[in-house]
Coordinates of N, CA, C and O in Angstrom, one line a residue:
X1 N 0.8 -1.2 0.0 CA 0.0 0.0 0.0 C 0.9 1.2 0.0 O 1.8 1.5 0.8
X2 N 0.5 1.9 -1.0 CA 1.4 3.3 -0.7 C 0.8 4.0 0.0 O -0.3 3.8 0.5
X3 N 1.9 5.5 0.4 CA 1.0 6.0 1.4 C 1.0 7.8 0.0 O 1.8 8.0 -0.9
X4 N 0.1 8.3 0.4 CA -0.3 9.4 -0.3 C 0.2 10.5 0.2 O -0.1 10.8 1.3
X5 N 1.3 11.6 -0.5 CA 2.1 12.9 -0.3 C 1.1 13.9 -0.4 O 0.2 14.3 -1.2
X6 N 1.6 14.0 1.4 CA 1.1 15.7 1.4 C 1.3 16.4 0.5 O 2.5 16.4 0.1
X7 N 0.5 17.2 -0.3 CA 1.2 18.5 -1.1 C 1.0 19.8 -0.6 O -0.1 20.3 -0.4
X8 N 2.0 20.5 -0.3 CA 2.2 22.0 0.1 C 1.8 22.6 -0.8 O 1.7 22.2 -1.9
X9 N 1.3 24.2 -0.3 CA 0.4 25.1 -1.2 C 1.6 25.2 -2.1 O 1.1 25.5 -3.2
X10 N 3.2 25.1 -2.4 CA 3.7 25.4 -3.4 C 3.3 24.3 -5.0 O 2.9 24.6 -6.1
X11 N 3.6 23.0 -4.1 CA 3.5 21.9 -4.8 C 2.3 22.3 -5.5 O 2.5 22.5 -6.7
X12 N 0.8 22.4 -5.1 CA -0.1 22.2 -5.6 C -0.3 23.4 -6.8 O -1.1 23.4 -7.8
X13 N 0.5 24.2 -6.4 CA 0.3 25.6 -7.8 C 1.3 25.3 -8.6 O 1.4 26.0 -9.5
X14 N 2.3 24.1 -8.5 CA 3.0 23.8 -9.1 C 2.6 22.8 -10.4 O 3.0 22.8 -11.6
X15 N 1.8 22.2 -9.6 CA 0.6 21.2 -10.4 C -0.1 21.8 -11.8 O -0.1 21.4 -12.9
X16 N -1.1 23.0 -10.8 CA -1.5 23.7 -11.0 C -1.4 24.1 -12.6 O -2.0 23.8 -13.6
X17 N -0.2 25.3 -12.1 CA 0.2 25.7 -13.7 C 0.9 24.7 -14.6 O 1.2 25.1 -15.7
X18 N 1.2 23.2 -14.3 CA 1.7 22.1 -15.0 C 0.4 21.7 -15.9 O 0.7 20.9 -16.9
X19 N -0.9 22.0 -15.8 CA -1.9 21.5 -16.0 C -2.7 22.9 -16.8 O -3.7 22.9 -17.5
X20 N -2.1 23.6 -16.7 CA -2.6 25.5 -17.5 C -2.0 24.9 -18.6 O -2.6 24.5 -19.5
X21 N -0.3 24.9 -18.6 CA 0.3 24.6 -19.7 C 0.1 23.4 -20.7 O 0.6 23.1 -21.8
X22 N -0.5 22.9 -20.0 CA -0.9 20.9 -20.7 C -0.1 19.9 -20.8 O 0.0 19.0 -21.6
X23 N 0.7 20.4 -19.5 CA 2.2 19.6 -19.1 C 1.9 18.6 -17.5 O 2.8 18.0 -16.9
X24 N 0.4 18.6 -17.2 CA 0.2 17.6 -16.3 C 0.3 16.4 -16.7 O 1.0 15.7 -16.0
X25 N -0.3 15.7 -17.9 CA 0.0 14.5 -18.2 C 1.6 13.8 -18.0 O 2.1 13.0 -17.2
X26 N 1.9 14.5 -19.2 CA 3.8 14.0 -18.6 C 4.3 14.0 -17.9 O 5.4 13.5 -17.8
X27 N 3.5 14.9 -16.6 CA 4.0 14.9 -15.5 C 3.9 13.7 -14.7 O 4.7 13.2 -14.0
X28 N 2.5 13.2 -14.9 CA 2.1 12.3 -14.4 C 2.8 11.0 -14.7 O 3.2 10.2 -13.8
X29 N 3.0 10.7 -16.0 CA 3.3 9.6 -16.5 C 5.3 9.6 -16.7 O 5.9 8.6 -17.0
X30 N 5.7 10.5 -16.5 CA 7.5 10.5 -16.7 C 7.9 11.2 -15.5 O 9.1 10.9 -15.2
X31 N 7.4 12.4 -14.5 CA 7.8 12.4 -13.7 C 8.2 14.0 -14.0 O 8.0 14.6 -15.1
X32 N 8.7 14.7 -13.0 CA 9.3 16.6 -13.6 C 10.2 15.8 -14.0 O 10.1 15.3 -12.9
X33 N 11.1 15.2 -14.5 CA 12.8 15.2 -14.4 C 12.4 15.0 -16.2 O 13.2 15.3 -17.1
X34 N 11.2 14.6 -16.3 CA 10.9 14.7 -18.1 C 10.7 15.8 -18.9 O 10.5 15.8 -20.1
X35 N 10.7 16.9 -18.0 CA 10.1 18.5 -18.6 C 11.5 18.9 -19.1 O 12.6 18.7 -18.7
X36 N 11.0 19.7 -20.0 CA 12.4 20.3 -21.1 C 12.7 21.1 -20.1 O 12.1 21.1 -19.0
X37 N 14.0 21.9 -20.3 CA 14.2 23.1 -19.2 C 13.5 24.1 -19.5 O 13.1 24.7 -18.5
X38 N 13.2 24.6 -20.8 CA 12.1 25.2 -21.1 C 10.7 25.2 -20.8 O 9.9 26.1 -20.6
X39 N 10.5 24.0 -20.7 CA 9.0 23.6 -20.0 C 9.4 23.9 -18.4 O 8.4 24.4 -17.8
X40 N 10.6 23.7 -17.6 CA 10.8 24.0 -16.5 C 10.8 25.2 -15.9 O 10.4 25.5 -14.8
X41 N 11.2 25.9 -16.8 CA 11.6 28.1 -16.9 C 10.3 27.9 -16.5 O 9.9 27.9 -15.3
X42 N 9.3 27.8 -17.9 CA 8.2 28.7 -18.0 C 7.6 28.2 -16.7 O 6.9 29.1 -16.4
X43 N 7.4 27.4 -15.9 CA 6.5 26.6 -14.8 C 7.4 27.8 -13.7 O 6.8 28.6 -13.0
X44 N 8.7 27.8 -13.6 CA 9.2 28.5 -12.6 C 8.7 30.1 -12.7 O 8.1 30.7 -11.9
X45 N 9.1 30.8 -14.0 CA 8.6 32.0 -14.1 C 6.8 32.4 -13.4 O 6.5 33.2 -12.5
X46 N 6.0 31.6 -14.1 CA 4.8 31.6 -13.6 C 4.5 31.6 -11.9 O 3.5 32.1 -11.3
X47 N 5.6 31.0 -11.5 CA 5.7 30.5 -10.1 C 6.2 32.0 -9.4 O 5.6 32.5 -8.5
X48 N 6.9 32.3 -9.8 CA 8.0 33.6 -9.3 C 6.5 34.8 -9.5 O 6.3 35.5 -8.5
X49 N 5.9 34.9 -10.3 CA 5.2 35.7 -11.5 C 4.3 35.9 -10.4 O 4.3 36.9 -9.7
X50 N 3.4 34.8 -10.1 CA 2.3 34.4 -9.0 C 2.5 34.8 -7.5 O 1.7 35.6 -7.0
X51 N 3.7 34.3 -6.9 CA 4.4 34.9 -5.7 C 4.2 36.2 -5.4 O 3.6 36.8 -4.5
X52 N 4.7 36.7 -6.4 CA 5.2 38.3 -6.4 C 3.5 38.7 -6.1 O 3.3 39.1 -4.9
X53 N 2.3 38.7 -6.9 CA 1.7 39.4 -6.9 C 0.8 38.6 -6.1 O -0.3 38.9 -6.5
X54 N 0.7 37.9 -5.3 CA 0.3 37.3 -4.0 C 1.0 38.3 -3.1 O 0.3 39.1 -2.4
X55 N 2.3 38.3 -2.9 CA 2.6 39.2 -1.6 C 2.6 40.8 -1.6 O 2.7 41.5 -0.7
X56 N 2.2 41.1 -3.4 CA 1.5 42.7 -3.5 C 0.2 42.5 -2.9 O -0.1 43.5 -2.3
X57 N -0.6 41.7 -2.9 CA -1.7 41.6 -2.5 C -2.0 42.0 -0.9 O -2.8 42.7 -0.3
X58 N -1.0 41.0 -0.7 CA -1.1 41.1 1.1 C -0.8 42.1 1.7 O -1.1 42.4 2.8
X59 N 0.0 42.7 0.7 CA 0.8 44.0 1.6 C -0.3 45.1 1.4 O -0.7 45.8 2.3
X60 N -0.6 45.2 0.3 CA -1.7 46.4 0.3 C -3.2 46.5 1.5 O -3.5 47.7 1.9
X61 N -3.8 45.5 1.9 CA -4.5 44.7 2.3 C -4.6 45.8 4.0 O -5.2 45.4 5.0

């Protein structure tokens, strides 16, 4: 029986935009270590992109 991974709110926006871009499947089935570094950039950028204007959010708030 396996046991099932917590996912952290990063992990799961990580999913997230893997699944915007139409890069959840491969993820699923090869794993991240299968994403081009280009497919890796653009998931990190998005990530960085997201952050940022989450913690604009909070601060204005």
């Amino acid at each position: 029986m396996m046991k099932k991974k917590v996912l952290k709110p990063e992990d799961i926006m990580k999913y997230e935009i893997a699944e915007e871009l139409g890069l959840l499947d491969k993820v699923r089935e090869q794993g991240w270590k299968s994403l081009t570094s280009k497919e890796s950039g653009k998931i990190g950028g998005i990530i960085s992109k997201r952050n940022k204007e989450n913690k604009e959010k909070a601060g204005s708030k």
